[in-house]
XYZ file of C-alpha atoms in Angstrom:
744
model
C -7.240 -34.319 13.447
C -3.731 -35.549 14.071
C -3.367 -38.501 16.397
C -1.087 -37.736 19.338
C 2.030 -39.759 19.877
C 2.684 -41.749 23.042
C 3.507 -39.765 26.151
C 6.928 -40.601 27.516
C 7.579 -39.845 31.175
C 11.242 -38.917 31.461
C 13.145 -39.761 34.647
C 16.462 -38.152 35.550
C 19.325 -40.370 34.454
C 20.428 -40.939 38.058
C 17.046 -42.359 39.082
C 15.904 -45.959 38.761
C 12.424 -47.282 38.125
C 11.676 -50.202 40.460
C 8.737 -52.607 40.402
C 7.775 -54.157 43.759
C 6.405 -57.660 44.220
C 2.816 -56.379 44.166
C 3.356 -54.580 40.872
C 3.664 -51.092 42.358
C 6.124 -48.869 40.572
C 8.183 -46.395 42.536
C 11.259 -44.279 41.961
C 13.937 -44.221 44.642
C 15.633 -41.023 45.841
C 13.417 -38.668 43.846
C 12.758 -35.370 45.560
C 9.845 -34.426 43.317
C 6.739 -36.184 44.622
C 4.434 -34.542 42.061
C 6.456 -35.752 39.092
C 6.851 -39.149 40.755
C 3.085 -39.606 40.919
C 2.688 -39.075 37.195
C 5.637 -41.283 36.359
C 4.177 -44.043 38.549
C 0.984 -43.917 36.500
C 2.951 -44.212 33.282
C 5.032 -47.065 34.669
C 1.991 -49.008 35.880
C 0.371 -48.642 32.480
C 3.532 -49.943 30.850
C 3.663 -52.968 33.164
C -0.011 -53.865 32.788
C -0.401 -53.326 29.055
C 3.082 -53.823 27.716
C 3.137 -50.370 26.097
C 3.375 -46.769 27.175
C 0.148 -44.844 27.795
C -0.840 -42.308 25.171
C -0.601 -38.643 26.003
C -3.707 -36.502 25.895
C -1.738 -34.474 23.356
C 1.716 -34.662 21.823
C 3.444 -32.513 19.240
C 4.099 -33.803 15.747
C 6.059 -30.950 14.199
C 7.347 -31.646 10.713
C 8.903 -29.534 7.996
C 9.314 -25.762 7.948
C 6.510 -23.183 7.897
C 5.204 -20.159 9.763
C 1.976 -21.836 10.875
C 2.624 -24.515 13.484
C -0.303 -26.968 13.474
C -4.116 -27.273 13.556
C -4.155 -27.921 17.313
C -2.106 -24.869 18.343
C -2.448 -21.094 18.071
C 0.599 -18.851 17.871
C 0.323 -15.457 19.526
C 1.704 -13.753 17.528
C 1.877 -15.614 14.224
C 5.238 -14.063 13.327
C 6.717 -15.103 16.695
C 6.526 -18.881 16.191
C 7.449 -21.194 13.324
C 8.497 -24.753 12.610
C 11.928 -25.325 11.135
C 13.061 -28.811 10.136
C 10.705 -30.384 12.654
C 11.568 -28.057 15.531
C 9.446 -25.269 16.953
C 11.326 -21.962 16.921
C 10.069 -19.127 19.104
C 11.079 -15.485 19.120
C 11.176 -14.452 22.778
C 9.193 -11.300 23.581
C 6.405 -10.172 25.937
C 3.135 -12.117 25.566
C 4.584 -14.601 23.069
C 2.615 -17.802 23.664
C 1.813 -20.955 21.719
C -1.592 -22.130 22.976
C -2.817 -25.707 22.927
C -6.282 -25.585 21.292
C -7.666 -29.063 21.856
C -6.856 -29.324 25.574
C -7.563 -26.920 28.418
C -7.268 -27.219 32.196
C -10.929 -27.457 33.198
C -10.823 -29.365 36.514
C -8.016 -27.878 38.625
C -8.845 -30.177 41.553
C -7.368 -33.010 39.498
C -3.862 -33.463 38.175
C -2.009 -32.947 34.914
C 1.542 -32.923 33.655
C 3.175 -31.419 30.614
C 6.642 -31.991 29.189
C 8.841 -30.172 26.711
C 12.458 -30.213 25.630
C 13.891 -26.835 24.710
C 17.150 -25.125 23.903
C 18.131 -21.455 23.876
C 19.573 -20.693 20.447
C 20.793 -17.189 21.246
C 23.926 -17.153 23.395
C 25.446 -13.664 23.465
C 22.658 -11.954 25.408
C 22.812 -9.192 27.981
C 20.956 -9.947 31.218
C 20.213 -13.633 30.504
C 18.234 -13.756 33.747
C 15.556 -11.709 31.947
C 15.105 -14.314 29.186
C 12.962 -17.371 29.877
C 11.085 -20.210 28.217
C 8.791 -22.987 29.337
C 5.093 -23.263 30.112
C 2.191 -20.917 30.728
C -0.793 -22.513 32.443
C -4.013 -21.275 33.955
C -4.014 -18.749 31.111
C -7.209 -16.776 31.654
C -9.097 -13.818 30.239
C -12.179 -11.876 31.243
C -14.349 -14.369 29.333
C -14.521 -18.111 29.934
C -13.778 -19.119 26.346
C -10.515 -20.700 25.241
C -10.580 -18.655 22.017
C -11.026 -15.352 23.843
C -7.975 -16.103 25.979
C -5.772 -16.417 22.874
C -5.670 -12.640 22.450
C -7.311 -11.503 25.692
C -4.966 -12.898 28.340
C -5.054 -11.000 31.629
C -3.435 -13.521 33.990
C -1.491 -16.783 33.929
C 1.090 -18.840 35.765
C 4.478 -19.340 34.180
C 6.949 -22.113 34.865
C 10.220 -22.599 33.080
C 13.909 -21.939 32.898
C 15.776 -18.691 32.553
C 18.693 -18.398 30.215
C 21.019 -18.220 33.236
C 19.869 -21.710 34.332
C 17.467 -20.677 37.109
C 14.161 -22.566 37.358
C 10.998 -20.716 38.351
C 7.297 -21.050 38.973
C 5.994 -17.495 38.876
C 8.134 -15.653 41.460
C 9.485 -18.777 43.165
C 13.075 -19.329 42.020
C 15.752 -21.936 42.586
C 18.990 -20.830 44.195
C 20.889 -23.444 42.223
C 21.207 -23.394 38.460
C 21.309 -25.965 35.698
C 23.104 -25.780 32.371
C 21.000 -23.873 29.852
C 23.373 -24.119 26.895
C 22.226 -27.640 25.937
C 18.732 -29.105 25.407
C 16.808 -29.153 28.696
C 13.748 -31.303 29.389
C 11.131 -29.624 31.572
C 8.413 -31.627 33.334
C 5.639 -29.650 34.996
C 3.321 -31.604 37.301
C 0.340 -29.959 38.991
C -1.912 -31.747 41.471
C -4.370 -30.263 43.943
C -2.854 -26.810 43.621
C 0.702 -28.037 44.173
C 2.998 -27.419 41.203
C 6.410 -28.987 40.674
C 8.756 -28.203 37.815
C 11.692 -30.503 37.159
C 14.514 -29.828 34.705
C 16.832 -32.499 33.318
C 19.952 -31.748 31.288
C 22.252 -34.727 30.788
C 22.974 -36.049 34.275
C 21.940 -32.770 35.904
C 18.556 -32.283 37.510
C 16.889 -29.470 39.380
C 13.364 -28.824 40.631
C 11.197 -26.086 42.099
C 7.796 -26.273 43.810
C 4.969 -23.852 44.542
C 1.448 -23.935 45.959
C -1.164 -22.151 43.862
C -4.858 -21.277 44.329
C -6.955 -23.951 42.628
C -9.116 -21.624 40.538
C -6.044 -19.838 39.203
C -4.897 -23.071 37.538
C -7.976 -23.339 35.335
C -7.580 -22.081 31.762
C -5.455 -22.492 28.677
C -2.155 -24.344 28.524
C 0.667 -22.916 26.430
C 4.370 -22.708 25.756
C 5.993 -19.363 26.424
C 9.165 -17.637 25.264
C 9.807 -14.354 27.035
C 12.161 -11.425 26.866
C 11.444 -7.922 28.188
C 11.930 -6.284 24.774
C 9.061 -6.247 22.247
C 9.656 -7.865 18.881
C 11.302 -5.418 16.481
C 13.017 -5.671 13.120
C 15.640 -3.284 14.514
C 17.139 -5.889 16.853
C 18.267 -9.477 16.478
C 15.567 -11.808 17.821
C 16.295 -13.991 20.828
C 15.241 -17.464 19.748
C 14.337 -20.650 21.576
C 13.930 -24.098 20.014
C 11.294 -26.484 21.384
C 11.940 -30.063 20.292
C 8.691 -31.627 21.522
C 5.678 -30.941 23.727
C 3.184 -33.304 25.342
C 0.728 -33.431 28.200
C -1.723 -35.654 30.013
C -3.919 -35.922 33.069
C -7.553 -35.878 34.224
C -7.447 -32.110 34.791
C -7.259 -31.645 31.023
C -10.377 -31.638 28.861
C -10.078 -33.175 25.407
C -11.858 -31.412 22.537
C -10.559 -32.900 19.315
C -12.899 -30.643 17.326
C -11.181 -27.458 18.559
C -8.700 -27.237 15.699
C -8.171 -24.373 13.267
C -6.551 -25.038 9.916
C -5.061 -25.630 7.485
C -8.301 -24.599 5.688
C -9.647 -21.687 7.723
C -12.824 -20.490 5.975
C -14.441 -19.489 2.678
C -16.306 -16.421 1.391
C -18.139 -16.043 -1.906
C -20.422 -14.053 -4.216
C -22.677 -15.192 -7.069
C -23.476 -12.633 -9.760
C -24.849 -13.281 -13.240
C -24.349 -17.008 -12.635
C -20.629 -16.497 -11.950
C -19.373 -17.872 -8.652
C -16.239 -16.385 -7.094
C -15.179 -18.219 -3.945
C -12.093 -17.242 -1.955
C -10.632 -19.677 0.577
C -8.370 -18.528 3.392
C -5.549 -20.844 4.424
C -3.121 -20.906 7.296
C 0.449 -19.736 6.675
C 1.592 -22.995 5.100
C 5.200 -23.625 4.074
C 6.838 -23.716 0.668
C 7.232 -27.492 0.935
C 3.512 -27.968 1.601
C 1.026 -28.563 -1.197
C 0.376 -25.228 -2.906
C -2.968 -26.153 -4.467
C -6.505 -26.660 -3.185
C -9.529 -28.293 -4.796
C -13.146 -27.125 -4.935
C -15.837 -29.729 -5.589
C -19.252 -28.389 -6.628
C -21.994 -29.792 -8.872
C -19.822 -32.781 -9.690
C -17.031 -30.524 -10.967
C -13.529 -30.340 -9.498
C -11.616 -27.077 -9.792
C -8.023 -26.515 -8.706
C -6.533 -23.234 -7.524
C -3.069 -22.200 -6.431
C -2.652 -20.744 -2.953
C -1.264 -17.213 -3.115
C 2.043 -17.101 -1.177
C 1.333 -13.712 0.445
C -2.385 -13.636 1.266
C -2.540 -17.442 1.706
C -5.791 -17.509 -0.256
C -7.035 -19.696 -3.098
C -9.557 -18.080 -5.451
C -11.986 -20.251 -7.420
C -14.149 -19.088 -10.308
C -17.009 -21.027 -11.890
C -19.148 -19.720 -14.743
C -22.772 -20.561 -15.512
C -23.842 -21.741 -12.061
C -27.622 -21.940 -11.709
C -28.611 -19.259 -9.177
C -32.121 -20.684 -8.702
C -30.864 -23.729 -6.812
C -28.678 -24.485 -3.784
C -25.217 -25.898 -4.434
C -23.316 -27.724 -1.675
C -19.555 -27.413 -2.051
C -16.417 -28.790 -0.453
C -12.882 -27.407 -0.395
C -10.227 -30.078 0.079
C -6.530 -29.871 0.840
C -3.931 -32.488 1.731
C -1.484 -31.584 4.480
C 1.116 -33.880 6.041
C -0.605 -36.976 4.722
C -4.072 -36.024 5.983
C -6.984 -34.838 3.842
C -8.784 -31.773 5.200
C -12.208 -30.613 4.008
C -14.238 -27.443 4.489
C -17.887 -27.552 3.417
C -20.492 -24.908 2.686
C -23.491 -23.998 0.562
C -23.879 -21.603 -2.356
C -27.421 -20.405 -1.781
C -30.022 -19.892 -4.414
C -31.109 -16.282 -4.696
C -34.206 -15.574 -2.584
C -37.504 -14.834 -4.311
C -39.139 -12.842 -1.524
C -37.858 -9.981 0.641
C -34.072 -9.686 0.864
C -32.443 -9.679 4.301
C -29.095 -7.872 4.414
C -27.042 -7.947 7.640
C -24.389 -5.249 8.080
C -21.360 -5.090 10.383
C -18.224 -3.023 10.939
C -15.419 -2.132 13.331
C -14.439 -5.062 15.528
C -11.987 -3.727 18.090
C -11.181 -7.289 19.128
C -11.741 -7.183 22.885
C -14.917 -9.334 22.728
C -13.511 -12.049 20.437
C -14.994 -14.487 19.425
C -18.399 -12.702 19.597
C -20.159 -16.027 20.213
C -23.526 -14.592 21.261
C -23.578 -12.177 18.341
C -22.731 -14.901 15.833
C -25.430 -17.161 17.287
C -27.975 -14.364 16.915
C -26.981 -13.721 13.300
C -27.259 -17.421 12.481
C -30.770 -17.327 13.948
C -31.603 -14.250 11.842
C -30.364 -16.171 8.801
C -29.666 -13.191 6.506
C -29.504 -13.752 2.755
C -26.347 -11.671 2.329
C -23.878 -10.054 4.734
C -21.876 -6.835 4.425
C -18.718 -6.082 6.419
C -18.040 -2.380 5.900
C -14.436 -2.323 7.096
C -12.121 -2.358 10.099
C -12.362 -6.117 10.357
C -9.168 -5.746 12.402
C -7.365 -3.045 14.379
C -3.636 -2.469 14.619
C -3.296 -3.360 18.317
C -5.763 -6.265 18.190
C -4.480 -8.725 20.800
C -2.352 -6.304 22.795
C 0.845 -6.653 20.765
C 2.968 -3.993 19.130
C 2.160 -3.278 15.486
C 4.684 -4.675 13.001
C 5.145 -2.544 9.874
C 8.538 -3.915 8.779
C 9.797 -6.052 7.188
C 6.996 -6.770 4.726
C 6.693 -10.478 5.536
C 6.395 -9.787 9.273
C 3.779 -7.094 8.615
C 1.796 -9.565 6.499
C 1.913 -12.181 9.255
C 0.868 -9.565 11.806
C -2.168 -8.714 9.676
C -3.020 -12.345 8.938
C -3.133 -13.318 12.623
C -5.697 -10.577 13.226
C -7.693 -11.338 10.089
C -7.653 -15.036 10.975
C -9.535 -14.106 14.138
C -12.133 -12.244 12.069
C -12.638 -15.346 9.937
C -12.670 -17.649 12.951
C -15.477 -15.504 14.359
C -17.637 -15.417 11.233
C -16.752 -18.521 9.212
C -20.009 -20.377 9.920
C -21.923 -17.348 8.652
C -19.686 -16.780 5.623
C -19.626 -20.336 4.299
C -23.355 -20.510 3.501
C -24.301 -17.094 2.093
C -22.762 -14.413 -0.135
C -20.687 -11.749 1.567
C -19.406 -8.298 0.680
C -16.240 -7.576 2.671
C -14.244 -4.381 2.158
C -11.209 -3.004 4.015
C -11.142 0.345 5.765
C -8.276 2.368 7.206
C -7.311 0.132 10.139
C -7.272 -2.951 7.914
C -4.311 -1.401 6.073
C -2.661 -0.238 9.331
C -3.730 3.422 9.197
C -5.688 5.420 11.747
C -7.383 7.291 8.899
C -7.140 6.801 5.162
C -7.362 9.444 2.488
C -6.009 7.372 -0.397
C -5.393 10.324 -2.740
C -5.642 8.057 -5.764
C -3.456 5.316 -4.279
C -0.213 7.253 -3.997
C 2.494 6.817 -1.371
C 1.727 8.999 1.655
C 4.337 11.813 1.575
C 6.850 11.265 4.390
C 4.493 8.626 5.768
C 1.967 11.295 6.813
C -1.539 9.942 6.320
C -3.250 13.363 6.435
C -1.328 14.395 3.326
C -3.160 11.638 1.479
C -1.918 8.251 0.362
C -0.956 4.873 1.761
C 1.568 4.462 4.566
C 2.115 0.750 3.974
C 3.663 -0.559 0.729
C 1.428 -1.404 -2.222
C 2.269 -5.107 -1.866
C 0.817 -5.055 1.650
C -2.332 -3.190 0.570
C -2.904 -5.603 -2.307
C -2.433 -8.554 0.048
C -5.092 -7.143 2.387
C -7.452 -6.541 -0.514
C -6.930 -10.068 -1.809
C -7.928 -11.570 1.542
C -11.063 -9.433 1.826
C -12.236 -8.568 -1.690
C -10.941 -11.176 -4.166
C -14.337 -12.918 -4.190
C -16.287 -9.773 -5.127
C -17.921 -9.501 -8.567
C -15.516 -8.191 -11.204
C -15.042 -4.439 -11.366
C -16.273 -2.901 -14.652
C -13.236 -0.575 -14.523
C -10.391 -2.758 -13.187
C -7.449 -0.477 -13.989
C -5.274 -0.271 -10.852
C -4.831 2.950 -8.920
C -1.412 4.510 -8.347
C 1.403 2.167 -7.235
C -0.475 -0.687 -8.890
C -2.949 -0.896 -6.004
C -5.963 -2.852 -7.197
C -9.540 -1.565 -7.234
C -12.701 -3.436 -6.278
C -15.526 -0.913 -6.802
C -18.234 -2.705 -8.742
C -21.922 -3.243 -9.432
C -23.974 -6.404 -9.075
C -27.531 -7.676 -8.729
C -28.808 -9.956 -6.019
C -32.375 -11.180 -5.673
C -33.397 -8.678 -8.347
C -31.997 -5.717 -6.388
C -29.193 -3.657 -7.970
C -26.157 -2.908 -5.795
C -23.182 -0.615 -6.255
C -20.070 -0.956 -4.113
C -18.009 2.227 -3.759
C -14.492 2.770 -2.424
C -14.879 6.036 -0.555
C -11.295 6.004 0.813
C -8.982 5.158 -2.066
C -9.453 8.293 -4.168
C -10.295 10.837 -1.468
C -8.010 13.875 -1.204
C -5.692 14.173 1.773
C -6.861 17.149 3.866
C -3.419 18.604 4.546
C -2.788 18.666 0.788
C -5.810 20.889 0.098
C -6.491 22.716 3.390
C -4.387 25.097 5.513
C -2.633 23.681 8.562
C -4.641 25.791 10.989
C -8.268 24.792 10.439
C -9.633 25.667 13.859
C -11.511 28.824 12.844
C -12.464 27.907 9.288
C -16.096 28.238 8.265
C -17.937 25.414 6.456
C -17.464 27.380 3.229
C -13.709 27.628 3.848
C -13.414 23.898 4.548
C -15.183 22.983 1.318
C -12.645 22.564 -1.485
C -14.584 22.140 -4.755
C -11.625 20.618 -6.601
C -10.996 18.025 -3.876
C -11.902 14.415 -4.643
C -14.171 12.051 -2.750
C -14.978 9.154 -5.080
C -12.763 10.227 -7.957
C -13.749 10.619 -11.604
C -13.828 6.894 -12.416
C -16.225 5.997 -9.617
C -18.384 9.045 -10.271
C -18.715 7.969 -13.908
C -19.725 4.460 -12.836
C -22.155 5.865 -10.276
C -23.768 8.089 -12.924
C -24.289 5.149 -15.313
C -25.598 2.872 -12.579
C -27.932 5.531 -11.162
C -29.437 6.091 -14.601
C -29.815 2.370 -15.334
C -31.539 1.735 -11.988
C -33.648 4.890 -11.673
C -36.864 2.854 -11.866
C -35.767 -0.003 -9.593
C -38.207 -0.657 -6.710
C -35.142 -0.681 -4.426
C -31.404 -0.246 -4.870
C -28.459 -0.346 -2.479
C -25.204 1.610 -2.220
C -22.439 0.097 -0.079
C -19.352 1.958 1.151
C -17.140 2.356 4.194
C -18.590 5.494 5.818
C -21.592 7.824 5.757
C -21.897 10.935 3.541
C -22.296 13.440 6.391
C -20.854 14.166 9.818
C -23.423 12.309 11.866
C -21.521 12.509 15.167
C -21.566 15.415 17.593
C -19.205 13.968 20.230
C -16.055 11.875 19.920
C -12.836 10.862 21.632
C -12.007 9.101 24.863
C -13.778 11.847 26.837
C -16.684 12.111 24.358
C -16.287 15.847 23.974
C -18.183 17.876 21.414
C -16.294 17.693 18.126
C -16.093 20.259 15.346
C -14.695 18.787 12.147
C -14.216 15.151 11.196
C -12.494 15.042 7.822
C -12.554 11.241 7.912
C -16.312 11.100 7.267
C -17.812 11.685 3.826
C -19.483 14.917 4.878
C -16.179 16.373 3.657
C -15.459 17.482 1.036
C -18.917 19.019 0.665
C -18.954 19.659 -3.108
C -18.128 16.116 -4.339
C -20.377 14.747 -1.583
C -23.309 16.673 -3.033
C -22.307 15.712 -6.552
C -22.534 12.009 -5.660
C -25.831 12.346 -3.802
C -27.409 14.291 -6.670
C -26.719 11.316 -8.932
C -28.692 9.142 -6.511
C -31.587 11.561 -6.064
C -33.378 10.204 -9.155
C -34.731 7.255 -7.163
C -36.202 7.651 -3.647
C -35.800 3.886 -3.115
C -32.025 4.279 -2.704
C -30.551 2.843 0.498
C -26.952 3.638 1.428
C -25.297 1.296 3.958
C -22.120 2.088 5.897
C -20.116 1.463 9.066
C -16.973 3.165 10.446
C -18.271 5.680 13.002
C -18.777 3.343 16.009
C -22.425 4.210 16.508
C -25.564 3.673 14.475
C -27.962 6.026 12.741
C -30.793 5.969 10.206
C -31.341 9.199 8.297
C -32.291 10.674 4.966
C -29.732 12.921 3.319
C -30.579 16.406 2.150
C -28.964 18.080 -0.852
C -30.818 21.252 -1.787
C -33.345 20.795 1.000
C -34.027 18.382 3.821
C -35.301 14.998 2.684
C -34.446 15.195 -1.029
C -31.614 12.645 -0.895
C -31.248 8.896 -0.327
C -31.722 6.967 2.895
C -28.549 6.202 4.850
C -28.165 3.389 7.367
C -24.921 3.379 9.340
C -24.352 0.437 11.682
C -22.342 0.475 14.920
C -19.195 -1.556 15.427
C -19.505 -5.155 16.529
C -17.139 -4.209 19.378
C -16.836 -0.421 19.509
C -13.534 1.161 20.441
C -12.972 4.905 19.866
C -16.216 6.495 21.133
C -18.572 8.641 19.054
C -22.171 9.694 19.601
C -25.047 11.702 18.127
C -26.098 14.015 20.964
C -27.291 17.275 19.339
C -27.283 20.407 21.489
C -31.019 20.825 21.019
C -31.645 17.489 22.695
C -33.818 16.510 19.741
C -32.245 13.334 18.397
C -34.618 12.996 15.441
C -35.787 15.514 12.860
C -34.049 17.963 10.543
C -30.434 18.818 11.339
C -27.362 20.350 9.710
C -23.861 18.975 10.200
C -20.660 21.024 10.628
C -20.095 21.143 6.876
C -23.553 22.473 6.063
C -24.874 19.080 4.955
C -28.586 18.604 5.546
C -29.868 15.422 7.167
C -33.154 14.213 8.588
C -32.495 11.818 11.453
C -35.057 9.039 11.872
C -33.405 7.105 14.731
C -29.972 6.798 16.345
C -28.083 4.067 18.218
C -25.871 5.799 20.773
C -23.497 4.507 23.446
C -24.418 4.802 27.100
C -22.960 7.886 28.758
C -19.888 7.002 30.787
C -19.143 3.894 28.733
C -16.038 5.548 27.291
C -14.264 4.920 30.625
C -14.682 1.130 30.535
C -11.579 -1.093 30.340
C -12.537 -4.325 28.507
C -8.929 -5.524 28.354
C -8.280 -5.102 32.074
C -11.287 -5.222 34.391
C -14.646 -4.804 32.634
C -16.368 -7.795 31.063
C -15.972 -7.532 27.276
C -19.591 -8.398 26.451
C -20.991 -5.845 28.897
C -18.488 -3.273 27.659
C -19.547 -3.852 24.056
C -23.201 -3.510 25.072
C -22.706 -0.246 26.971
C -20.464 1.246 24.287
C -23.317 0.882 21.802
C -21.917 -2.030 19.809
C -24.190 -4.129 17.650
C -25.200 -4.730 14.053
C -27.851 -3.833 11.524
C -30.366 -5.864 9.556
C -32.320 -4.521 6.580
C -35.321 -6.336 5.134
C -36.025 -5.000 1.644
C -39.472 -5.895 0.303
C -39.480 -4.809 -3.335
C -43.063 -5.939 -3.853
C -44.368 -3.892 -0.926
C -41.862 -1.096 -1.670
C -40.727 -0.933 1.946
C -37.513 -1.420 3.882
C -37.404 -2.378 7.552
C -34.322 -1.351 9.498
C -33.355 -3.284 12.629
C -30.518 -2.001 14.814
C -29.578 -4.706 17.279
C -27.586 -4.060 20.427
C -24.694 -6.326 21.287
C -26.441 -9.393 22.750
C -26.152 -10.235 26.429
C -29.061 -12.579 27.083
C -32.255 -11.689 25.230
C -31.668 -9.878 21.886
C -32.643 -6.223 22.159
C -32.831 -3.375 19.664
C -31.720 0.199 20.238
C -34.430 2.674 21.176
C -36.237 3.911 18.086
C -35.822 0.663 16.154
C -37.121 -1.126 14.149
C -38.185 1.389 11.515
C -40.194 0.521 8.399
C -39.763 3.125 5.661
C -41.771 3.325 2.406
C -39.530 3.358 -0.653
C -41.939 5.138 -2.980
C -40.848 8.603 -1.873
C -44.116 9.363 -0.115
């Protein structure tokens, strides 16, 4: 934690500080009573102690980097940076720099905040539309300072426009002050009365406004605004902030509410080989580029990758029958930072696997869900994809240039890690990206090629290979080594692999990267095609390399008392309704029910062991079923978990009304449904970013997670499907289910 510098109360140059005979400080001829009150406090402290009072917080910006500091959060990450000790902001809608360690929690009391800023852009049309200053009372639909960072729905703004006008919300000054030089802004709020004073040289100007008390409560931030969204196609309008401080009894002080420079860690342990990946903030080139891992008395160093901002550690021959505490250390700006965790010994009894997918972001930081998972204490966790979504946080997606796109992704992925880091640090995790993680609505990777003309349905990647590899490094670098590591087209890395944990064999499949693009193998007009017409036998699903690995693994594990297959999505079309109106849907080429022939080919390889459990996410609802190949029930079990915060709605509402039992999907794939976790009808109309409480929205939309307890000795698996928690944890109807794994 950085220690704040002293708070300096700045008077206009034309004012004089006077001390009366009784020691009272007052400022003559000052029109701003609110600012005067705070300056009197500072002056009295100076007289009585001989030194200035310390601010509750004060900036200490040094050097040049994209990430600002541990006690602030930039929304968005690409919109704020430090440059030679100054804070540079790119003005655009919703661009805020939040203070993390201090919030306005008692609006009946007073606070003040001060900054000095300068507009760097000069030749701007409509300068009255450009502004910078403070945002306060920044609120969301949840009373959590972290939720507000990307879920802001209301705030007050006070600052200066580029034309020199001061404002508090819609209250403006008629006079103007020079805005071409550095301007010091002092905002003082007391009892609902807000006063903003601006000082530039010997000029001064102020504006006042009365505000409802409860509207003042919330986050405190700097803002830099222009009406145009950030775009690489136009020159950014930039503002420099030279310093920022604040104090007052209205502010709460939570020194522990920092984030960075070490953000979190994620690891796996397979065949006594530890791979531990550490995520860092977007540090600068002048910062230390190495981190240290201390474990079992050993110290390992690793370089921080300049794109993904990750440091990967590898340690061979680590005893997997014992716990191993570890610490990651990093020195930043003269301070040593440490992140600690535990490499768990492999469990001897039943294995508990928790599974998650599809966080649409509106319920960040999922506090109740995380608390429940920590209580469940799973042995291993699986995140099946869509850890982020393109519009996570309400900002426009940035695809170009590459560095901006990377920063756009990292800000969103940082929020995933912030949510789950206390789960990830103490147990192995399998994390894999899906389509939205690489900024695509759907992904048919077509072997890793470039998507023709940027059209995702043709098959291929829309974003450059460097971006895809960066995403994969953040999410998958810690996975056990792939037995077939040759990159796909464009040099895009692969991560499909096999591993054992607690005596249970696992295979991890990439069911997106090699799948054929539908418009490359199907006619444009598919409305009236039959299931036979839609099936393209030569189309790929897993690709030849993964099928070969699957065949070897299936043969080697045919007698295992239990085995697990992990991939992004389920091998059938398990939904009947989809879309914002939840209408009945016909074909969904995104699921692994298509293409039918390679789907069956993969499932036939797994049919040699009835104790096969396939685990997936992606579809935004949950289901437990047994696949059919030649007949109902002759394939593996499949457990698909809902999203942790469902967005695009889907449901399993068969026309017969019979949710369970034998069914056939649109592609002719057989499936025996055991239980389903559907959204509530009507939940597709909820607005969690505007009016409806995010937690209740997540609950009604059928969000949640899955937990599998695999008991190899008893040859059973118990499937829990938990609803998004409100108060008391509750499972979806039809769960839990305990299934024998002996095929009987």
